[in-house]
Short mmCIF file of C-alpha atoms in Angstrom, two decimals:
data_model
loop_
_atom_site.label_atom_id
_atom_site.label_comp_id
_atom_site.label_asym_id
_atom_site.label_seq_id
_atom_site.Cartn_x
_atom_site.Cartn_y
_atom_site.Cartn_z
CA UNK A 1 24.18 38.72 12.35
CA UNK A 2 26.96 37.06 10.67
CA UNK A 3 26.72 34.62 7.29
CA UNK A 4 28.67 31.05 6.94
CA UNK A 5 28.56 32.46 3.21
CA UNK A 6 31.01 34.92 1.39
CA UNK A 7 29.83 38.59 0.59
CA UNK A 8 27.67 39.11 -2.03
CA UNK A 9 29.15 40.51 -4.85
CA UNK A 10 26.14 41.84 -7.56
CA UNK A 11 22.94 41.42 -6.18
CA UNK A 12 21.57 40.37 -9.58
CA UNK A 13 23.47 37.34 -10.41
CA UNK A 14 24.16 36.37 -6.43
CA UNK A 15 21.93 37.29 -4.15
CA UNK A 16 21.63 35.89 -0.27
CA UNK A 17 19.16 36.87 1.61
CA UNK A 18 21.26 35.73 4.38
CA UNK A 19 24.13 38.55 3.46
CA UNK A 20 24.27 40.58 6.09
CA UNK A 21 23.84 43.64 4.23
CA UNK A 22 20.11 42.26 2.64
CA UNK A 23 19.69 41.08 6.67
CA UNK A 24 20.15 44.89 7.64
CA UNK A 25 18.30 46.51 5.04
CA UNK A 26 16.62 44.91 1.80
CA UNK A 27 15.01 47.61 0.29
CA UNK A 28 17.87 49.51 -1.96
CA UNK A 29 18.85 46.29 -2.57
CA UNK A 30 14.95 45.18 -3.75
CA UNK A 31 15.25 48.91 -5.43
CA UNK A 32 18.23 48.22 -7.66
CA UNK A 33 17.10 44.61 -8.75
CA UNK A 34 13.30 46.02 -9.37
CA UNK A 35 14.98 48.30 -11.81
CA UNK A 36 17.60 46.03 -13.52
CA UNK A 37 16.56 42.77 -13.69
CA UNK A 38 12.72 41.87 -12.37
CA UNK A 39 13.82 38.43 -12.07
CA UNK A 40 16.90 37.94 -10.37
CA UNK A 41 19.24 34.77 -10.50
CA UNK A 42 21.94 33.24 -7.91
CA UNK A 43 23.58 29.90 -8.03
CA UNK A 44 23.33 30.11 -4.37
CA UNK A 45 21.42 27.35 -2.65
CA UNK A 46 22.10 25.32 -5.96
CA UNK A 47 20.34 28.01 -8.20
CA UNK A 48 17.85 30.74 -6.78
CA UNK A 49 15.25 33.15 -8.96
CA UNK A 50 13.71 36.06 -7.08
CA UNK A 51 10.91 38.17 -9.08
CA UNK A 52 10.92 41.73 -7.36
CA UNK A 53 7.75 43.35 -9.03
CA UNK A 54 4.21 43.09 -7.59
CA UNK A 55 3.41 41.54 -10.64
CA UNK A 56 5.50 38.98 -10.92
CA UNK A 57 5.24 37.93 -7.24
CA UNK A 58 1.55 37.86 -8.05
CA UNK A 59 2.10 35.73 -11.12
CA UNK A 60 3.74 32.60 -9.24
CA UNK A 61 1.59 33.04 -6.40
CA UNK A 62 -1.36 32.23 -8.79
CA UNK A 63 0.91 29.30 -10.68
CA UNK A 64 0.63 26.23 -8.74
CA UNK A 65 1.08 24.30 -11.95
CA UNK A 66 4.68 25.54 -12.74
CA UNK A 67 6.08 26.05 -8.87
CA UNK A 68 5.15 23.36 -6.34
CA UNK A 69 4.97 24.87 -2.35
CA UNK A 70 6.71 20.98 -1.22
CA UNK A 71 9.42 23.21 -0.10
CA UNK A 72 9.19 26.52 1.83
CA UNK A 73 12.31 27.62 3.23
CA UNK A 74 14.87 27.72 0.69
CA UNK A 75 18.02 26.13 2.75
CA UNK A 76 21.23 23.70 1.16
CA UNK A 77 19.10 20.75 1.50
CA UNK A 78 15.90 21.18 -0.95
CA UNK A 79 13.74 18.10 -0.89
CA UNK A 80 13.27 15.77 -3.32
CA UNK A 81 10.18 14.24 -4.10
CA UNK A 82 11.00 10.52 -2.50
CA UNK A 83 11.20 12.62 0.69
CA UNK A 84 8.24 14.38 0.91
CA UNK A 85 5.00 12.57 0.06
CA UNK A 86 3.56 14.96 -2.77
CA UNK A 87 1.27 16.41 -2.16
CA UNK A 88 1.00 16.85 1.57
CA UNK A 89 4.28 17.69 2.34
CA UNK A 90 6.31 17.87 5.62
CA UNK A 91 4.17 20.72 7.06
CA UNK A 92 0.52 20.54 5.33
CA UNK A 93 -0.95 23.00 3.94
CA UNK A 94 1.42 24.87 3.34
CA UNK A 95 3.77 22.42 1.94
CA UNK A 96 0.58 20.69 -0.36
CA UNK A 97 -0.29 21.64 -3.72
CA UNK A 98 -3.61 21.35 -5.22
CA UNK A 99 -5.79 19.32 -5.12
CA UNK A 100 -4.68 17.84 -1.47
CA UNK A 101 -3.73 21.53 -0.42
CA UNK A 102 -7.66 22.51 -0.34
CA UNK A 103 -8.70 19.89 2.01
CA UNK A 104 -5.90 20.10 4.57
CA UNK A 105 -6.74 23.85 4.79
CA UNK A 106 -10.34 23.71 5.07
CA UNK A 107 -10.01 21.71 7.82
CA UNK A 108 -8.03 24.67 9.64
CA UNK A 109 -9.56 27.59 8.14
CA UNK A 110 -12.87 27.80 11.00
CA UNK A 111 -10.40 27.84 13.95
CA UNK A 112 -8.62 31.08 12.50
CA UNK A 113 -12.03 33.04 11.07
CA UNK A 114 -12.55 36.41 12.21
CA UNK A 115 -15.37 35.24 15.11
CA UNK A 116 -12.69 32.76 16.23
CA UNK A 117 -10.08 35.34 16.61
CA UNK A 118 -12.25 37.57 18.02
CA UNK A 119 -12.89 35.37 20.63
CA UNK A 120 -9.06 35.22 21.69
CA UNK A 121 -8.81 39.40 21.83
CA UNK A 122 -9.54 39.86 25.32
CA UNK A 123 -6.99 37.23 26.55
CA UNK A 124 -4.46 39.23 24.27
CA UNK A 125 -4.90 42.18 26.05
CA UNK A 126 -4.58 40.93 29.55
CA UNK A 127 -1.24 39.57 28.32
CA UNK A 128 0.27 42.72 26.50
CA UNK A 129 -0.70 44.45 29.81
CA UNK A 130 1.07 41.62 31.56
CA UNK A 131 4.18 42.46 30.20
CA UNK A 132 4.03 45.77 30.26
CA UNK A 133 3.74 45.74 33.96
CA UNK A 134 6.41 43.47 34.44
CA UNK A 135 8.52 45.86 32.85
CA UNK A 136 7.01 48.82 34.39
CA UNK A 137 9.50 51.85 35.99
CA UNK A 138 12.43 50.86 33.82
CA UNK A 139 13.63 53.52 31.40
CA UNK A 140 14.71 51.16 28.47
CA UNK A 141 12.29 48.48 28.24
CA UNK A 142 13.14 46.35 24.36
CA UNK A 143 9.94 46.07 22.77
CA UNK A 144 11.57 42.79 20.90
CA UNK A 145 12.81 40.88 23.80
CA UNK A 146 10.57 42.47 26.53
CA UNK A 147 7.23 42.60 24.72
CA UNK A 148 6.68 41.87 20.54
CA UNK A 149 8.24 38.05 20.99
CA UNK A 150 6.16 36.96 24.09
CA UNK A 151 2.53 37.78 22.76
CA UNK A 152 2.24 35.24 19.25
CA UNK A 153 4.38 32.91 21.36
CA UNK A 154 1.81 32.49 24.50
CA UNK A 155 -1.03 33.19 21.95
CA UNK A 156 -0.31 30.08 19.91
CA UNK A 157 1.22 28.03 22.63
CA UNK A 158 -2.26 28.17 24.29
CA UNK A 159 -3.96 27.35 21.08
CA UNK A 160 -1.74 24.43 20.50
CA UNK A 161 -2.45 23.39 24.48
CA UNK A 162 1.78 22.91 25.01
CA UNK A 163 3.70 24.00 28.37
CA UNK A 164 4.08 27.70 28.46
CA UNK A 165 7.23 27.06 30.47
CA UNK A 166 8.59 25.46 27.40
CA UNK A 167 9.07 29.02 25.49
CA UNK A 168 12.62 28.83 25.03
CA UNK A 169 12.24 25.56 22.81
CA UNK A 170 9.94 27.09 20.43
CA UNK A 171 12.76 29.77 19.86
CA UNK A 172 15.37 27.75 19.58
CA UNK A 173 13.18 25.24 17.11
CA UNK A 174 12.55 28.93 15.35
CA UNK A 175 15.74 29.80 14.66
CA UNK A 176 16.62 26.39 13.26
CA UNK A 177 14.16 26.24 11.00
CA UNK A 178 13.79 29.92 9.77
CA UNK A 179 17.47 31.44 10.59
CA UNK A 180 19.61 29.19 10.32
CA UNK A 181 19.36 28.67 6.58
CA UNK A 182 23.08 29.32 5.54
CA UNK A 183 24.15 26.38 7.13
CA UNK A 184 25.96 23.74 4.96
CA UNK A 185 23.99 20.72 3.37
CA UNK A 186 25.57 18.38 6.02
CA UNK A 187 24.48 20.65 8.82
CA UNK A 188 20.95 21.57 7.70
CA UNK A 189 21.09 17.44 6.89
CA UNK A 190 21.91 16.54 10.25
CA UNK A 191 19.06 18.73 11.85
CA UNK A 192 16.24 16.86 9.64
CA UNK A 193 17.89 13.53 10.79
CA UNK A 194 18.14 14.84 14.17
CA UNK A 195 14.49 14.39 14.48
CA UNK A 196 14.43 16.47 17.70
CA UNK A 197 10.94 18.81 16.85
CA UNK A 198 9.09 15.84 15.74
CA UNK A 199 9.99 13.97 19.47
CA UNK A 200 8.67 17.18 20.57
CA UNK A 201 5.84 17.25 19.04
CA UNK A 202 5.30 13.00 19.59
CA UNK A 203 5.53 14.08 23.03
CA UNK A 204 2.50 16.94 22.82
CA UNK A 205 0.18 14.02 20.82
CA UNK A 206 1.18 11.34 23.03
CA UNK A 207 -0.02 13.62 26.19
CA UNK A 208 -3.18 14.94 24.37
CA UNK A 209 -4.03 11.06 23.22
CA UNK A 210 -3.94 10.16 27.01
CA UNK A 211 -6.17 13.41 28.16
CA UNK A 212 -7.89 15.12 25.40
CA UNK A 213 -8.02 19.05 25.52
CA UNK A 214 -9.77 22.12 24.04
CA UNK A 215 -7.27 22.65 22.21
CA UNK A 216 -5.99 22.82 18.19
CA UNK A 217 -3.40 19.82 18.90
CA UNK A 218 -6.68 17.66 20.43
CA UNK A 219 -8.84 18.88 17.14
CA UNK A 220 -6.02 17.97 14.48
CA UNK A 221 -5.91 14.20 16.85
CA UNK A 222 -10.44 13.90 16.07
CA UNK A 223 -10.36 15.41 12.60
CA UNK A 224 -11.41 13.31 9.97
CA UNK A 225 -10.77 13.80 5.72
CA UNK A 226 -12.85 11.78 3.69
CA UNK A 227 -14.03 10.01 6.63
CA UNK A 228 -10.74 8.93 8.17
CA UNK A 229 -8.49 10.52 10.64
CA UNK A 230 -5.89 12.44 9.54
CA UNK A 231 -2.00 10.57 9.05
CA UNK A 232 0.01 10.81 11.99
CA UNK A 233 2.80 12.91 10.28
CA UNK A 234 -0.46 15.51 8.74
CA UNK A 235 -1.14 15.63 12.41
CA UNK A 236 2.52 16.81 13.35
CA UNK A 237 3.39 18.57 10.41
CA UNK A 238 0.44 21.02 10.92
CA UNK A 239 1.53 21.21 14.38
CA UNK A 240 5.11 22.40 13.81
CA UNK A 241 3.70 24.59 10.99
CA UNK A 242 0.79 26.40 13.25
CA UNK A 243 4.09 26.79 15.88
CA UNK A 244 6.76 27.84 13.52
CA UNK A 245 4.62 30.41 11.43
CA UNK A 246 2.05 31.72 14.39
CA UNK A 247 5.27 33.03 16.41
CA UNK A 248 8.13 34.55 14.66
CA UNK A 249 6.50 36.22 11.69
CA UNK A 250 4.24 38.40 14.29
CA UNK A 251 6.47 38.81 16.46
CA UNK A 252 8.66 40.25 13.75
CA UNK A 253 5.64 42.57 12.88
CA UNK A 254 4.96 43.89 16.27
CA UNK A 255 8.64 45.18 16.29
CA UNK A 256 8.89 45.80 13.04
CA UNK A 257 5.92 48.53 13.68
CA UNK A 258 7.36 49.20 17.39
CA UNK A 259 10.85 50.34 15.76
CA UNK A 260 8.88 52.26 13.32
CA UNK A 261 7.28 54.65 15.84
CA UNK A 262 10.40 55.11 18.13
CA UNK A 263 11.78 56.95 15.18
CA UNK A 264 8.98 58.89 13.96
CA UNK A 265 7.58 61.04 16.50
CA UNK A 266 4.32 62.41 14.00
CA UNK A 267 2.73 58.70 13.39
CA UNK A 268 3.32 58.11 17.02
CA UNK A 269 1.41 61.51 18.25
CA UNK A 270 -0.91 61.13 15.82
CA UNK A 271 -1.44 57.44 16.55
CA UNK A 272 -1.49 57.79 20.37
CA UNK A 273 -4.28 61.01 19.47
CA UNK A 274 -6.11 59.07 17.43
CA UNK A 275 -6.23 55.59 18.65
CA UNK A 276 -9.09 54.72 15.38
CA UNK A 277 -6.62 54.85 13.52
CA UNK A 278 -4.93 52.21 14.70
CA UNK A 279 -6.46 48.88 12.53
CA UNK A 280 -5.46 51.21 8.99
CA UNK A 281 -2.02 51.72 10.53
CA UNK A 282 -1.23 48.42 11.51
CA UNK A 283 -1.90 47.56 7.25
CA UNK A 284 0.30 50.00 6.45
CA UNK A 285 2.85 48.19 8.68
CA UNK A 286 2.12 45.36 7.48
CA UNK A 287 2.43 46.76 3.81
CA UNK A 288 5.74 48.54 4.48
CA UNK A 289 7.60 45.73 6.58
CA UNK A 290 5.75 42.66 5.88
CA UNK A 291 7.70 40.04 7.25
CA UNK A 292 7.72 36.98 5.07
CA UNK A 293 9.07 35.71 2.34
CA UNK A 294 7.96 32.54 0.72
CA UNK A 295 9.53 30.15 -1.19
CA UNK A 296 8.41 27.82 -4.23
CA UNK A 297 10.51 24.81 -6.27
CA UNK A 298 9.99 24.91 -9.85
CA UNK A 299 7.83 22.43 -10.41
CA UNK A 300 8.81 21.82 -14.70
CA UNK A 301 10.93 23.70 -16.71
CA UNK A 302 9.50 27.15 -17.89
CA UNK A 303 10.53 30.18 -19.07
CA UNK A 304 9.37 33.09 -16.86
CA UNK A 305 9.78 36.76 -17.75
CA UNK A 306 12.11 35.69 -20.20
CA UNK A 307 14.21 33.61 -17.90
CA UNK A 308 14.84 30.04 -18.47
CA UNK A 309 13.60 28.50 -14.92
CA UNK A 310 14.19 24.39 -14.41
CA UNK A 311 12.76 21.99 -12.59
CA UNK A 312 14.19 22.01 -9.23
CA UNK A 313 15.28 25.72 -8.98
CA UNK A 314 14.63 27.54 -5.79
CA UNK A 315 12.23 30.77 -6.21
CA UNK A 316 12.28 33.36 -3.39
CA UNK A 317 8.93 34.74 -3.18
CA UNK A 318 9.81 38.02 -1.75
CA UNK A 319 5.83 39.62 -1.02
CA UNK A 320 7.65 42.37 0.77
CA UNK A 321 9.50 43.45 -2.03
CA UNK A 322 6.34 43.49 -4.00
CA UNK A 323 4.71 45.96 -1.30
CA UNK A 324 7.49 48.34 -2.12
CA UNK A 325 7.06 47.97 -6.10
CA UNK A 326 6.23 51.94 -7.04
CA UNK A 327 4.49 50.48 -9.78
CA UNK A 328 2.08 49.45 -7.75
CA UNK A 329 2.08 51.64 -4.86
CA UNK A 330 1.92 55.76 -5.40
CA UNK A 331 4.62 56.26 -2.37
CA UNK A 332 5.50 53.12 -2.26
CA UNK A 333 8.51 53.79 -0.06
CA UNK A 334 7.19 56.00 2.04
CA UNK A 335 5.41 54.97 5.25
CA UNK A 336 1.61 56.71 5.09
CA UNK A 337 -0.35 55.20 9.00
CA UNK A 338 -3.56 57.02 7.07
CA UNK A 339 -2.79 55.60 3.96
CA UNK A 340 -6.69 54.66 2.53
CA UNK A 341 -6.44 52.14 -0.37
CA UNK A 342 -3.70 49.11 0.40
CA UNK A 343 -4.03 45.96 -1.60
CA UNK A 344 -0.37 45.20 0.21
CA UNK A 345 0.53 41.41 -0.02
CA UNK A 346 2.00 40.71 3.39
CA UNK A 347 -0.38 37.56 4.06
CA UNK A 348 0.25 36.27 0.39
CA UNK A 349 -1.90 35.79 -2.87
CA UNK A 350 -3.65 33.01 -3.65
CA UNK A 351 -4.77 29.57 -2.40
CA UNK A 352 -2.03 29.92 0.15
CA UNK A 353 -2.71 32.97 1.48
CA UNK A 354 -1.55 33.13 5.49
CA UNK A 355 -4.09 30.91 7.41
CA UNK A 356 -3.61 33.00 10.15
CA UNK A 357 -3.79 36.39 9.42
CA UNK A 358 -7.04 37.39 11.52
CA UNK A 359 -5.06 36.19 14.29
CA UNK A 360 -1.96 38.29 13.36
CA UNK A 361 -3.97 41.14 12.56
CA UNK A 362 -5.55 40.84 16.13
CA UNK A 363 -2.60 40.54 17.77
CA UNK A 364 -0.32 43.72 15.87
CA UNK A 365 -3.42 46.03 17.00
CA UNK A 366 -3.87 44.83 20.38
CA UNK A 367 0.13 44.82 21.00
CA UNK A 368 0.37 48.37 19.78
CA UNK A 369 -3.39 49.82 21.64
CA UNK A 370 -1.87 48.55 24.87
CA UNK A 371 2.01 49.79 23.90
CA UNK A 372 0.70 53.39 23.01
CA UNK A 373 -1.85 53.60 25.94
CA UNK A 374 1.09 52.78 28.03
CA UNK A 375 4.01 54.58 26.62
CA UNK A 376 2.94 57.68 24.09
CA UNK A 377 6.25 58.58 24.42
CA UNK A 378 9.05 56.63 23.78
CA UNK A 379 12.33 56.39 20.80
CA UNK A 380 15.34 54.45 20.58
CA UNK A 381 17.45 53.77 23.09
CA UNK A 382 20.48 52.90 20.87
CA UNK A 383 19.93 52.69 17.32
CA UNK A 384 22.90 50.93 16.83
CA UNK A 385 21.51 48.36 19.11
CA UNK A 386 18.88 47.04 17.10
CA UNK A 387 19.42 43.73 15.50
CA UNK A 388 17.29 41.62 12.58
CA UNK A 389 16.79 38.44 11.84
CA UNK A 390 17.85 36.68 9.32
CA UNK A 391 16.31 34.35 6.43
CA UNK A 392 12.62 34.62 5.21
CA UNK A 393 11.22 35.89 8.11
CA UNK A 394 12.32 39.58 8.86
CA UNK A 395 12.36 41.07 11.75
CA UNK A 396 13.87 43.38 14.97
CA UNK A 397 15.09 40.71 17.28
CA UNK A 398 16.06 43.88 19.92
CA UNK A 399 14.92 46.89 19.69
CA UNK A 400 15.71 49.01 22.86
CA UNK A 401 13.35 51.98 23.10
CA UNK A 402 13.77 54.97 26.35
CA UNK A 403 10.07 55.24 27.45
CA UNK A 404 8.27 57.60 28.94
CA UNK A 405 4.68 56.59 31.40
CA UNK A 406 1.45 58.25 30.03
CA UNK A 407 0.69 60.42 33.16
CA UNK B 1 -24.81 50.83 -5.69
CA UNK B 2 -24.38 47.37 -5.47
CA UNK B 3 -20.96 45.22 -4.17
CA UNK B 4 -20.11 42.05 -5.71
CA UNK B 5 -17.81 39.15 -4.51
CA UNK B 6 -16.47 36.98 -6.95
CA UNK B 7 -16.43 33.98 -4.59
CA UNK B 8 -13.96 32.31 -6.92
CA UNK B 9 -11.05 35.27 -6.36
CA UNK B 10 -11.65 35.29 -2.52
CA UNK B 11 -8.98 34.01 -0.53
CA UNK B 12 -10.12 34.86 2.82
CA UNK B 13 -8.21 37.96 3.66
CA UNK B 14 -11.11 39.34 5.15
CA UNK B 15 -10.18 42.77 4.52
CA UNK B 16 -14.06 44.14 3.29
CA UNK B 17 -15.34 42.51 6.35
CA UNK B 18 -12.98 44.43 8.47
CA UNK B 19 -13.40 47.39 6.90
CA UNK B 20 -17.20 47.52 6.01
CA UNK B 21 -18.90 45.17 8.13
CA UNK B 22 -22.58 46.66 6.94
CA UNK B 23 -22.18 45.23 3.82
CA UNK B 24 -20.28 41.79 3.79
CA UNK B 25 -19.98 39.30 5.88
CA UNK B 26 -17.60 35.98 6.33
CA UNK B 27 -18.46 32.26 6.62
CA UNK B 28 -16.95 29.89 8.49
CA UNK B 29 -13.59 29.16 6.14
CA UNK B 30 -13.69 32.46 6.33
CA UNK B 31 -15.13 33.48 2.69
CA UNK B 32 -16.33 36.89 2.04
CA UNK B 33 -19.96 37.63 0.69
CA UNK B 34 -21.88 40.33 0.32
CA UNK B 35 -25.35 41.30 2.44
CA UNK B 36 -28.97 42.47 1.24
CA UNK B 37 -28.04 41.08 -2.42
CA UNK B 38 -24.79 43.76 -1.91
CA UNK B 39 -27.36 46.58 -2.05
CA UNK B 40 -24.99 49.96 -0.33
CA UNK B 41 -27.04 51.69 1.59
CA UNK B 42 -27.03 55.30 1.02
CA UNK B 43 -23.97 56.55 3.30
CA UNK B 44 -21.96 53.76 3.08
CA UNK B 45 -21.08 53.99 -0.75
CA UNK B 46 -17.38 55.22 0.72
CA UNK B 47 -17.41 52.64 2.53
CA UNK B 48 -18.02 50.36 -0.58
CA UNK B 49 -15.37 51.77 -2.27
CA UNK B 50 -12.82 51.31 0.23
CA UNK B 51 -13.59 47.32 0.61
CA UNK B 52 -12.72 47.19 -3.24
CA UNK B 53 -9.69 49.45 -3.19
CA UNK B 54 -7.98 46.82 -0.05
CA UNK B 55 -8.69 43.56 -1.36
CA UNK B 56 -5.42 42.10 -2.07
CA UNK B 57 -7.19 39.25 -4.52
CA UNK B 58 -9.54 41.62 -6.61
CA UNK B 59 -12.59 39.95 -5.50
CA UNK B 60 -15.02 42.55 -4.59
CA UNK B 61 -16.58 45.22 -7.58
CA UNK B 62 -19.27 48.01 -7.82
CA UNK B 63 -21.94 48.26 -10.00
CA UNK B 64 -23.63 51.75 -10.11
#
């Protein structure tokens, strides 16, 4: 993965998480900065802060009065408030701060509860199994491309009632919204003007207006708040936002743990002996390589940890890092499948915490059940080979792995 | 023992009803609380203790 930006110099004063060193591997990097400065600083992006600690990470995730969520994905172009209606946002609720934020969410929060997921389990399966058979008798299968990227993508697809056939948009709206973050102002500019997801998603609305489905696009068309349905741009905004965030961020976990495994042969014996052990390991994955990172604006000037933060400034909101923070974890860089007692942050803190982590969770157990049951056996092809992704979502994007057929 | 939510720190993760489903149980928005007033039945008191030591919020505590 290359960077439109230069090298980073001192990871202190000028970090990128789009360097292709951070892209590779974060954690010294998250290390060093823990231990020097817990709040980092870059004038990258027009001024970035980055907390490292648990703490800290904690701290802003709690402060929706000093960093507003109206902007996500920290990019060239940050979004003023003429641009966004505060407080819904482009993509509500995650873009909304309180007290709109509450109401958007309740609406969603019954079609992701546990019994909701549940519900969705056995179809899961059938599709991990799916594509494990359509890879069956080859000796390098890539559990990124051949297997972790398909299963949150058909999941959510389904949920959201679109074309399965239309897979290879949803990627390529992925990568333009989540990867390709060093691109200049003008460029990121001419993608919002572009307007080319929202036809997309005019398209889905327009189809489910004329024949109503069981579906989370037809709900989001019939829900009311406060007695009136919801604006057409809440309606699409959620709809890019339930696509953007249910794909990418588990598919990056289902490598993430995949890539894990090929390399240690004890957690995979012992998780292909003990399959109950599965639902503590997959937290533990989730702990050690949680995807995400968030983003805030600072929403009034404030000093923070004894750093002068303004209105305006980007803050990465790196809950990985914090999973790493020995201060808070005993072992905190070492990988533990039995570990016992893991607060880990990888679905957030606080009033924003990932609507959809029952269905992630759900999905990261299934995916790897149906992996080990099929291949107990299996490392890495090429280690060389395996790529990441790059931005706030982290992630193998190929991961080829020689496997071996249980007998 | 007895297992209290503090419905106010409770974001939903849903860990304690994953990982002790004898003793709390969700709601629709997917809020934790606890059952039979959050009496443990003898035997599960581990399993008390592990609900408490995984929520990511610091919702759930013991009282002996």
């Amino acid at each position: 993965m290359t960077s439109q930006h230069p090298p980073v110099e001192d990871w202190a004063t000028d970090f990128d998480h789009t360097d292709p060193r951070w892209v590779a591997d974060p954690f010294p990097i998250w290390d060093e900065l823990r231990s020097r400065c817990p709040v980092a600083h870059s004038e990258r992006y027009g001024g970035t802060w980055m907390p490292l600690r648990h703490e800290d990470v904690a701290a802003v995730a709690y402060d929706t009065e000093h960093f507003t969520s109206r902007s996500v994905v920290v990019s060239e172009v940050r979004p003023g408030p003429e641009d966004l209606p505060a407080p819904i946002g482009l993509a509500p609720p995650i873009t909304s701060d309180p007290p709109f934020h509450a109401l958007a969410r309740r609406l969603l929060l019954p079609a992701f509860s546990p019994k909701r997921i549940q519900a969705l389990e056995p179809l899961t399966r059938d599709l991990c199994v799916e594509l494990l058979d359509a890879s069956a008798g080859r000796p390098v299968v890539d559990a990124a491309v051949d297997y972790a990227e398909h299963i949150p993508l058909r999941v959510i697809v389904g949920m959201l009632g679109f074309p399965q056939e239309d897979a290879d948009i949803f990627r390529r709206f992925i990568r333009m919204v989540l990867e390709d973050v060093d691109q200049s102002a003008e460029e990121r500019q001419a993608l919002v003007e572009d307007r080319e997801l929202d036809e997309y998603m005019d398209a889905r609305i327009a189809e489910h207006i004329a024949n109503p489905q069981d579906d989370l696009t037809t709900f989001l068309l019939e829900a009311e708040l406060d007695g009136r349905k919801l604006d057409p741009d809440h309606v699409r905004g959620t709809m890019v936002l339930l696509m953007i965030a249910g794909i990418d961020t588990t598919w990056s976990a289902i490598g993430a743990a995949l890539w894990h495994l090929a390399q240690h042969p004890d957690d995979r014996r012992r998780l292909a002996a003990e399959p109950d052990l599965v639902p503590t390991a997959v937290e533990e994955f989730l702990r050690a390589y949680a995807p995400v990172t968030m983003a805030r604006l600072v929403a009034q000037d404030f000093d923070f940890r004894g750093r002068a933060l303004k209105e305006g400034d980007w803050l990465l909101l790196p809950f990985p890092a914090a999973n790493r923070d020995p201060e808070f974890f005993p072992d905190a860089d070492k990988v533990m499948i039995d570990r016992s007692d893991n607060r880990h942050a990888a679905f957030g803190l606080g009033i924003h915490r990932c609507i959809g982590s029952n269905l992630a969770r759900m999905e990261l157990r299934v995916a790897l059940e149906e992996w080990m049951k099929r291949y107990p056996e299996f490392d890495l092809a090429d280690p060389g080979a395996v790529t990441w992704s790059a931005g706030q979502v982290r992630g193998p994007r190929t991961v080829p792995v020689r496997v071996a057929a249980a007998d | 023992m007895h297992v209290h939510v503090d419905r106010e720190k409770c974001q939903g993760h849903n860990r304690c009803y994953a990982l002790a489903p004898e003793l709390f149980d969700v709601d629709d928005l997917g809020n934790a609380f606890e059952l039979n007033d959050g009496l443990v039945p003898e035997g599960l008191e581990d399993k008390a203790r592990r609900a408490v030591a995984n929520c990511p919020e610091y919702a759930i505590s013991i009282s002996e």
